[in-house]
């Protein structure tokens, strides 16, 4: 199969980006022709290109249409649908709240999928997609990369917060305080503190206990670490044990589970539940049921189902599809288009300026603490990423509007051609009727009847 994987960005190592990164390699290993499309690319695609996986920022770079589009973010899926007319698609929802997780509502999207039950609820409860038709394609861990660590010690010695969203916040201070009270050292690994792990499989095995959520938690469990589910600003779920393993897997070990507050007492209570034997059973479950191969199997199954059913489906009226593109532009892009993006951009720039002012105060020796400085830096980086995403969304909106105008022009030209053909056909029929009338008049004339014997002689006795 020729598969086009679409996502909004391949630069920050977030859930959807890492999903595309790993699935692209897995599909490539299975012999499929894979192209990754993202308007924004970073160094995380270098490894894909080294493995001969095409990564493009412009759909015009792709000469041959794919067999299937697998979209992971809304607007980028729509861009692929507009560029490759007639190609069916699968849409995967990776986020319950972010705008890019909204599903593109097009007839050519033959199947909708979600990475967990939380995202599936977004599709069914907020977008009108029947829950019976939503597939679950959970995140999977690349077991070739994340190898088992040596057995855990009876008591944990080293702990880590493993999250790109972690900063030196009050939540982090509460975790650090709880760990110190139990004799554990704590490190923070993630982009928010300027320590992003490009190869987490190389460092996770150094820790006995890991605080993480979702994909990061699954990777730590696959290695064999004991894991406490939590995330800064969201809350705490607790120590992952075999008792709730299947249920928490259904929710992707994500935000839906994090209902308790993060404070010294709640964190300390969960750390004291550390159990070596149970952590080993949890790791076995993850390595059996939460693998990248299982995720790839699910995507392949959906892809074959869509492509096998496609020839038997009725053709989509181009006018109906044009209306779907128009609705997408009107309902989803225009409300967040140029004026609104300008306002949002101004707000973000004001935040950035305020943060820069605070940084200047710190630099001049004011009383702001080092922890606050790191938090400000992290927030500034996050706001700059949001600004880039908004600018990219605005550019994609303008491009889609240009494509929509081209489709509308093509539809108008087709209508003009149809009218011209109708006029030509009517004229031809009129001329044929006139000739037929003339022939009848000629045959009814007296001269035609008088010359009939001569015509008979000429046809039967031609000149020598």
Coordinates of C-alpha atoms in Angstrom, one line a residue:
X1 CA 0.0 0.0 0.0
X2 CA 1.0 3.6 -0.6
X3 CA 0.1 5.4 2.6
X4 CA 0.3 9.2 3.3
X5 CA 0.6 10.0 7.0
X6 CA -0.5 13.6 7.7
X7 CA 0.1 15.6 10.9
X8 CA 0.4 19.3 11.7
X9 CA 4.0 19.3 13.0
X10 CA 7.0 17.0 13.3
X11 CA 9.2 19.0 15.6
X12 CA 8.3 18.8 19.2
X13 CA 8.0 15.1 20.1
X14 CA 4.5 15.2 21.3
X15 CA 2.0 12.3 21.3
X16 CA 0.7 12.6 17.7
X17 CA 4.1 13.4 16.3
X18 CA 5.8 10.4 18.0
X19 CA 2.8 8.2 16.9
X20 CA 3.4 9.2 13.3
X21 CA 7.2 8.8 13.7
X22 CA 7.0 5.2 15.0
X23 CA 4.1 4.0 12.8
X24 CA 5.8 5.3 9.7
X25 CA 8.8 3.1 10.5
X26 CA 6.7 0.1 11.4
X27 CA 4.7 0.3 8.1
X28 CA 7.9 0.9 6.2
X29 CA 9.4 -2.3 7.7
X30 CA 6.4 -4.2 6.6
X31 CA 6.9 -3.2 3.0
X32 CA 4.5 -0.4 2.6
X33 CA 5.4 2.8 0.7
X34 CA 5.1 5.6 3.3
X35 CA 5.1 9.4 3.0
X36 CA 5.0 11.7 6.0
X37 CA 3.4 15.1 5.4
X38 CA 3.7 18.0 7.9
X39 CA 3.9 21.7 7.2
X40 CA 6.4 22.1 10.0
X41 CA 9.4 19.7 10.3
X42 CA 12.3 19.4 12.8
X43 CA 15.2 17.2 13.4
X44 CA 12.9 14.3 14.5
X45 CA 12.4 13.4 10.8
X46 CA 16.1 13.0 10.2
X47 CA 16.0 9.4 11.3
X48 CA 13.0 8.7 9.0
X49 CA 14.8 10.1 6.0
X50 CA 17.9 8.0 6.8
X51 CA 15.6 5.0 6.6
X52 CA 14.4 6.2 3.1
X53 CA 11.0 7.3 4.4
X54 CA 9.8 10.4 2.4
X55 CA 9.0 13.5 4.6
X56 CA 7.5 16.5 2.8
X57 CA 6.3 19.9 3.8
X58 CA 4.5 20.6 0.5
X59 CA 2.0 18.1 -1.0
X60 CA 3.1 19.2 -4.5
X61 CA 6.3 17.3 -3.8
X62 CA 4.3 14.0 -4.1
X63 CA 4.0 13.1 -7.8
X64 CA 1.8 9.9 -7.4
X65 CA -1.4 9.9 -5.4
X66 CA -1.3 7.5 -2.4
X67 CA -3.8 4.6 -2.0
X68 CA -4.9 5.9 1.4
X69 CA -4.6 9.0 3.6
X70 CA -4.1 8.4 7.4
X71 CA -4.8 11.8 9.0
X72 CA -3.7 12.6 12.5
X73 CA -4.7 16.3 12.7
X74 CA -7.8 17.9 11.3
X75 CA -6.6 20.7 8.9
X76 CA -3.7 18.7 7.5
X77 CA -6.0 15.8 6.7
X78 CA -8.3 18.2 4.8
X79 CA -5.4 19.6 2.9
X80 CA -4.5 16.1 1.7
X81 CA -8.2 15.4 0.8
X82 CA -8.2 18.6 -1.3
X83 CA -4.9 17.8 -3.0
X84 CA -5.6 14.1 -3.8
X85 CA -9.2 14.1 -5.0
X86 CA -10.7 10.6 -5.0
X87 CA -8.3 9.1 -2.4
X88 CA -10.1 7.7 0.7
X89 CA -8.9 8.5 4.2
X90 CA -8.8 7.4 7.8
X91 CA -8.9 10.1 10.6
X92 CA -7.3 9.4 14.0
X93 CA -8.1 11.6 17.0
X94 CA -5.2 12.1 19.4
X95 CA -6.5 14.7 21.7
X96 CA -9.8 15.4 23.6
X97 CA -9.4 19.2 23.8
X98 CA -7.0 20.6 21.2
X99 CA -8.5 22.0 18.0
X100 CA -6.4 19.7 15.8
X101 CA -8.2 16.7 17.4
X102 CA -11.6 17.8 15.9
X103 CA -12.5 15.3 13.1
X104 CA -12.7 16.4 9.5
X105 CA -16.3 15.6 8.4
X106 CA -16.0 14.4 4.9
X107 CA -17.6 11.5 3.0
X108 CA -14.1 10.4 1.8
X109 CA -13.1 9.9 5.5
X110 CA -14.2 6.2 5.5
X111 CA -13.3 5.4 9.1
X112 CA -12.7 7.4 12.2
X113 CA -10.4 6.1 15.0
X114 CA -9.2 7.4 18.4
X115 CA -6.2 6.6 20.5
X116 CA -8.4 5.9 23.6
X117 CA -11.9 6.0 25.0
X118 CA -11.6 9.6 25.9
X119 CA -10.9 10.7 22.3
X120 CA -13.6 8.3 21.1
X121 CA -16.1 10.2 23.3
X122 CA -15.0 13.4 21.6
X123 CA -16.0 12.0 18.2
X124 CA -19.3 10.5 19.3
X125 CA -20.4 13.1 21.9
X126 CA -19.2 16.3 20.2
X127 CA -19.0 15.5 16.4
X128 CA -22.0 13.3 15.8
X129 CA -20.0 10.2 14.7
X130 CA -21.7 6.9 15.8
X131 CA -19.6 5.2 18.5
X132 CA -20.2 1.8 16.9
X133 CA -18.1 2.9 13.9
X134 CA -15.1 4.4 15.9
X135 CA -12.1 2.2 16.1
X136 CA -9.6 2.3 18.9
X137 CA -6.0 2.4 17.8
X138 CA -4.0 2.9 21.0
X139 CA -0.4 4.2 21.2
X140 CA 2.2 1.4 21.2
X141 CA 5.7 1.1 22.5
X142 CA 8.6 0.1 20.2
X143 CA 9.8 -2.9 22.1
X144 CA 13.0 -3.1 20.0
X145 CA 14.0 0.3 21.5
X146 CA 12.6 0.0 25.0
X147 CA 14.3 -3.1 26.4
X148 CA 13.7 -4.5 29.8
X149 CA 15.9 -3.1 32.6
X150 CA 17.5 -5.3 35.4
X151 CA 15.1 -6.2 38.2
X152 CA 13.9 -3.4 40.4
X153 CA 15.4 -3.0 43.9
X154 CA 13.1 -3.8 46.9
X155 CA 13.0 -0.1 47.7
X156 CA 13.2 2.7 45.1
X157 CA 16.3 4.8 45.1
X158 CA 16.1 7.0 42.1
X159 CA 12.9 8.7 40.6
X160 CA 12.3 10.8 37.6
X161 CA 9.5 13.1 36.2
X162 CA 9.4 12.1 32.6
X163 CA 7.3 14.7 30.7
X164 CA 7.9 17.5 28.2
X165 CA 5.3 19.6 30.1
X166 CA 7.1 19.4 33.4
X167 CA 8.6 22.6 34.8
X168 CA 9.9 23.6 38.2
X169 CA 6.3 24.3 39.3
X170 CA 4.6 23.9 42.7
X171 CA 3.5 20.4 41.5
X172 CA 7.2 19.5 40.9
X173 CA 8.2 20.9 44.2
X174 CA 5.5 18.8 45.9
X175 CA 6.8 15.6 44.2
X176 CA 10.4 16.5 45.1
X177 CA 9.4 17.1 48.7
X178 CA 7.6 13.7 48.9
X179 CA 10.5 11.9 47.3
X180 CA 13.1 13.5 49.6
X181 CA 11.0 12.5 52.7
X182 CA 11.4 8.9 51.6
X183 CA 15.0 9.1 50.7
X184 CA 14.6 9.2 46.9
X185 CA 16.5 11.4 44.6
X186 CA 14.4 13.1 41.8
X187 CA 15.4 14.3 38.3
X188 CA 13.1 16.1 35.8
X189 CA 13.4 15.0 32.1
X190 CA 11.6 17.0 29.5
X191 CA 11.5 20.0 27.2
X192 CA 10.0 22.2 29.8
X193 CA 13.2 22.2 31.8
X194 CA 15.5 22.2 28.8
X195 CA 16.3 18.5 29.1
X196 CA 14.4 16.8 26.4
X197 CA 15.4 13.1 25.9
X198 CA 15.8 12.4 22.2
X199 CA 16.5 8.8 23.1
X200 CA 14.5 8.1 26.3
X201 CA 15.1 4.3 26.0
X202 CA 18.7 5.0 26.9
X203 CA 17.9 6.8 30.2
X204 CA 14.7 5.3 31.6
X205 CA 16.3 2.2 32.9
X206 CA 18.4 4.2 35.2
X207 CA 15.3 5.0 37.4
X208 CA 13.3 2.8 39.7
X209 CA 10.2 5.0 39.9
X210 CA 8.9 7.3 37.1
X211 CA 6.2 10.0 37.2
X212 CA 4.6 10.3 33.8
X213 CA 1.4 10.0 31.8
X214 CA 0.2 8.5 28.5
X215 CA 3.0 7.5 26.1
X216 CA 5.8 8.4 28.5
X217 CA 4.2 6.2 31.1
X218 CA 3.8 3.3 28.7
X219 CA 7.5 3.5 27.7
X220 CA 8.6 3.6 31.3
X221 CA 6.4 0.6 32.1
X222 CA 7.7 -1.3 29.1
X223 CA 11.3 -0.8 30.4
X224 CA 10.2 -2.2 33.8
X225 CA 10.0 0.9 36.0
X226 CA 7.3 1.4 38.6
X227 CA 5.1 4.2 37.3
X228 CA 2.9 6.8 39.0
X229 CA 0.4 8.5 36.6
X230 CA 0.3 12.3 36.9
X231 CA 0.9 15.4 34.9
X232 CA 1.6 19.0 36.0
X233 CA -1.5 21.1 36.0
X234 CA -3.8 18.1 35.4
X235 CA -3.6 16.0 38.5
X236 CA -2.7 12.6 39.8
X237 CA -4.2 9.1 39.1
X238 CA -1.8 7.0 41.2
X239 CA 0.5 4.0 41.0
X240 CA -0.1 1.8 38.0
X241 CA -0.9 -1.7 39.3
X242 CA -2.3 -4.9 37.7
X243 CA -5.6 -4.3 39.5
X244 CA -6.6 -1.4 37.1
X245 CA -4.2 -2.0 34.3
X246 CA -6.8 -2.9 31.6
X247 CA -9.1 -0.1 32.5
X248 CA -6.4 2.5 32.6
X249 CA -5.1 1.2 29.2
X250 CA -8.5 1.9 27.8
X251 CA -8.0 5.5 28.7
X252 CA -4.5 5.6 27.3
X253 CA -3.1 6.2 30.8
X254 CA -4.1 9.8 30.1
X255 CA -5.7 13.0 31.4
X256 CA -9.1 11.4 32.0
X257 CA -7.7 9.4 34.9
X258 CA -6.0 12.3 36.7
X259 CA -8.5 13.4 39.3
X260 CA -6.6 13.7 42.6
X261 CA -4.5 16.8 43.5
X262 CA -0.7 16.7 43.3
X263 CA 0.6 17.5 46.8
X264 CA 3.1 16.2 49.2
X265 CA 0.7 13.8 51.0
X266 CA -0.9 12.2 47.9
X267 CA 2.4 11.7 46.1
X268 CA 4.0 10.2 49.3
X269 CA 1.0 7.8 49.7
X270 CA 1.4 6.5 46.1
X271 CA 5.2 6.1 46.4
X272 CA 4.7 3.9 49.5
X273 CA 2.6 1.6 47.4
X274 CA 5.7 0.6 45.3
X275 CA 5.7 -3.1 44.7
X276 CA 8.5 -4.9 42.8
X277 CA 6.5 -8.0 41.9
X278 CA 3.5 -6.1 40.7
X279 CA 5.6 -3.6 38.7
X280 CA 7.1 -6.7 36.9
X281 CA 3.5 -7.9 36.0
X282 CA 2.6 -4.5 34.8
X283 CA 5.6 -4.4 32.5
X284 CA 4.7 -7.9 31.2
X285 CA 1.2 -6.6 30.3
X286 CA 2.6 -3.6 28.5
X287 CA 5.1 -5.7 26.5
X288 CA 2.3 -8.1 25.5
X289 CA -0.6 -5.8 24.8
X290 CA 0.7 -2.3 24.2
X291 CA 3.4 -2.8 21.6
X292 CA 4.0 -0.8 18.4
X293 CA 3.4 -4.0 16.4
X294 CA -0.2 -4.2 17.9
X295 CA -0.8 -0.6 16.9
X296 CA 0.5 -1.2 13.4
X297 CA -1.7 -4.3 13.1
X298 CA -4.7 -2.2 13.9
X299 CA -3.8 0.5 11.3
X300 CA -3.2 -2.2 8.6
X301 CA -6.5 -3.8 9.4
X302 CA -8.4 -0.6 9.0
X303 CA -6.5 0.3 5.9
X304 CA -7.3 -3.0 4.2
X305 CA -10.9 -2.7 5.3
X306 CA -11.2 0.7 3.7
X307 CA -9.5 -0.1 0.5
X308 CA -11.4 -3.4 0.0
X309 CA -14.7 -1.7 0.5
X310 CA -13.9 1.4 -1.7
X311 CA -14.7 -0.1 -5.2
X312 CA -18.2 -1.1 -4.1
X313 CA -19.1 2.4 -2.7
X314 CA -21.2 4.8 -4.8
X315 CA -19.3 7.6 -6.4
X316 CA -19.2 10.9 -4.5
X317 CA -20.9 13.8 -6.4
X318 CA -18.2 16.5 -6.9
X319 CA -20.7 19.1 -6.0
X320 CA -21.4 17.4 -2.6
X321 CA -17.7 17.2 -1.9
X322 CA -17.3 20.9 -2.9
X323 CA -19.9 21.7 -0.3
X324 CA -18.0 19.7 2.3
X325 CA -14.9 21.7 1.6
X326 CA -16.9 24.9 1.8
X327 CA -18.5 23.9 5.1
X328 CA -15.0 23.1 6.5
X329 CA -13.7 26.5 5.5
X330 CA -16.8 28.3 6.8
X331 CA -17.4 26.4 10.0
X332 CA -13.8 25.5 11.1
X333 CA -11.3 27.8 9.5
X334 CA -13.1 31.1 9.0
X335 CA -14.1 31.5 12.7
X336 CA -10.4 31.1 13.5
X337 CA -9.2 32.9 10.4
X338 CA -7.3 36.1 9.8
X339 CA -9.1 38.5 12.2
X340 CA -9.3 36.1 15.1
X341 CA -5.7 34.8 14.5
X342 CA -4.6 38.4 14.5
X343 CA -6.3 39.0 17.9
X344 CA -4.9 35.7 19.3
X345 CA -1.5 36.5 18.0
X346 CA -1.6 39.9 19.6
X347 CA -2.6 38.4 22.9
X348 CA 0.3 35.9 22.7
X349 CA 2.8 38.6 21.8
X350 CA 1.6 40.6 24.8
X351 CA 2.2 37.5 27.0
X352 CA 5.7 37.1 25.4
X353 CA 6.5 40.8 26.0
X354 CA 5.3 40.5 29.6
X355 CA 7.5 37.4 30.1
X356 CA 10.5 39.2 28.5
X357 CA 9.9 42.1 30.9
X358 CA 10.0 39.7 33.9
X359 CA 13.2 38.1 32.5
X360 CA 14.7 41.5 32.2
X361 CA 13.8 42.1 35.9
X362 CA 15.4 38.8 36.8
X363 CA 18.6 39.7 34.9
X364 CA 18.8 43.0 36.7
X365 CA 19.0 41.2 40.0
X366 CA 15.4 41.4 41.2
X367 CA 14.0 39.0 43.7
X368 CA 12.5 36.5 41.2
X369 CA 13.7 33.0 42.1
X370 CA 15.5 30.7 39.8
X371 CA 12.5 28.3 39.8
X372 CA 10.2 31.1 38.6
X373 CA 12.7 32.0 35.9
X374 CA 12.7 28.4 34.5
X375 CA 8.9 28.4 34.6
X376 CA 8.8 31.7 32.7
X377 CA 11.2 30.4 30.1
X378 CA 9.1 27.3 29.7
X379 CA 5.9 29.3 29.4
X380 CA 7.5 31.6 26.9
X381 CA 8.6 28.6 24.7
X382 CA 5.1 27.2 24.9
X383 CA 3.5 30.5 23.8
X384 CA 6.0 30.8 21.0
X385 CA 5.0 27.3 19.8
X386 CA 1.3 28.2 20.0
X387 CA 2.1 31.4 18.0
X388 CA 3.8 29.3 15.3
X389 CA 0.9 26.8 15.2
X390 CA -1.6 29.7 14.8
X391 CA 0.5 31.2 12.0
X392 CA 0.8 27.8 10.3
X393 CA -3.0 27.3 10.7
X394 CA -3.7 30.7 9.1
X395 CA -1.4 29.8 6.2
X396 CA -3.1 26.5 5.7
X397 CA -6.5 28.2 5.8
X398 CA -5.4 30.6 3.1
X399 CA -4.0 27.7 1.0
X400 CA -7.2 25.7 1.4
X401 CA -9.3 28.7 0.5
X402 CA -7.2 29.1 -2.7
X403 CA -7.8 25.4 -3.5
X404 CA -11.5 25.9 -2.8
X405 CA -11.6 28.8 -5.2
X406 CA -9.9 26.6 -7.8
X407 CA -12.5 23.8 -7.3
X408 CA -15.3 26.4 -7.6
X409 CA -13.8 27.7 -10.8
X410 CA -13.5 24.1 -12.2
X411 CA -17.1 23.5 -11.3
X412 CA -18.2 26.7 -13.0
X413 CA -16.2 25.8 -16.2
X414 CA -17.8 22.3 -16.2
X415 CA -21.3 23.9 -16.0
X416 CA -20.4 26.3 -18.9
X417 CA -19.2 23.4 -21.0
X418 CA -22.4 21.4 -20.2
X419 CA -24.5 24.4 -21.3
X420 CA -22.5 24.8 -24.5
X421 CA -22.9 21.1 -25.3
X422 CA -26.6 21.4 -24.8
X423 CA -26.8 24.3 -27.1
X424 CA -24.7 22.6 -29.8
X425 CA -26.9 19.4 -29.5
X426 CA -30.0 21.5 -29.8
X427 CA -28.6 23.3 -32.9
X428 CA -27.6 20.0 -34.5
X429 CA -31.1 18.6 -33.9
X430 CA -32.7 21.7 -35.4
X431 CA -30.5 21.5 -38.6
X432 CA -31.3 17.8 -38.9
X433 CA -35.0 18.5 -38.7
X434 CA -34.7 21.2 -41.5
X435 CA -32.8 18.8 -43.8
X436 CA -35.4 16.1 -43.2
X437 CA -38.2 18.5 -44.1
X438 CA -36.3 19.6 -47.3
X439 CA -35.9 16.0 -48.3
X440 CA -39.6 15.2 -47.8
X441 CA -40.5 18.3 -49.9
X442 CA -38.2 17.3 -52.7
X443 CA -39.6 13.7 -52.8
X444 CA -43.2 15.1 -52.8
X445 CA -42.5 17.4 -55.8
X446 CA -43.8 16.8 -59.4
X447 CA -40.3 17.0 -60.9
X448 CA -39.0 14.3 -58.6
X449 CA -41.8 11.9 -59.7
X450 CA -41.4 12.7 -63.5
X451 CA -37.6 12.0 -63.4
X452 CA -38.0 8.8 -61.5
X453 CA -37.6 6.6 -64.7
X454 CA -34.4 8.4 -65.7
X455 CA -32.9 7.7 -62.3
X456 CA -33.9 4.1 -62.6
X457 CA -32.2 3.8 -66.0
X458 CA -29.0 5.5 -64.7
X459 CA -28.8 3.2 -61.7
X460 CA -29.4 0.0 -63.7
X461 CA -27.6 0.9 -67.0
X462 CA -24.5 2.9 -66.1
X463 CA -22.4 4.5 -68.9
X464 CA -19.6 2.2 -70.2

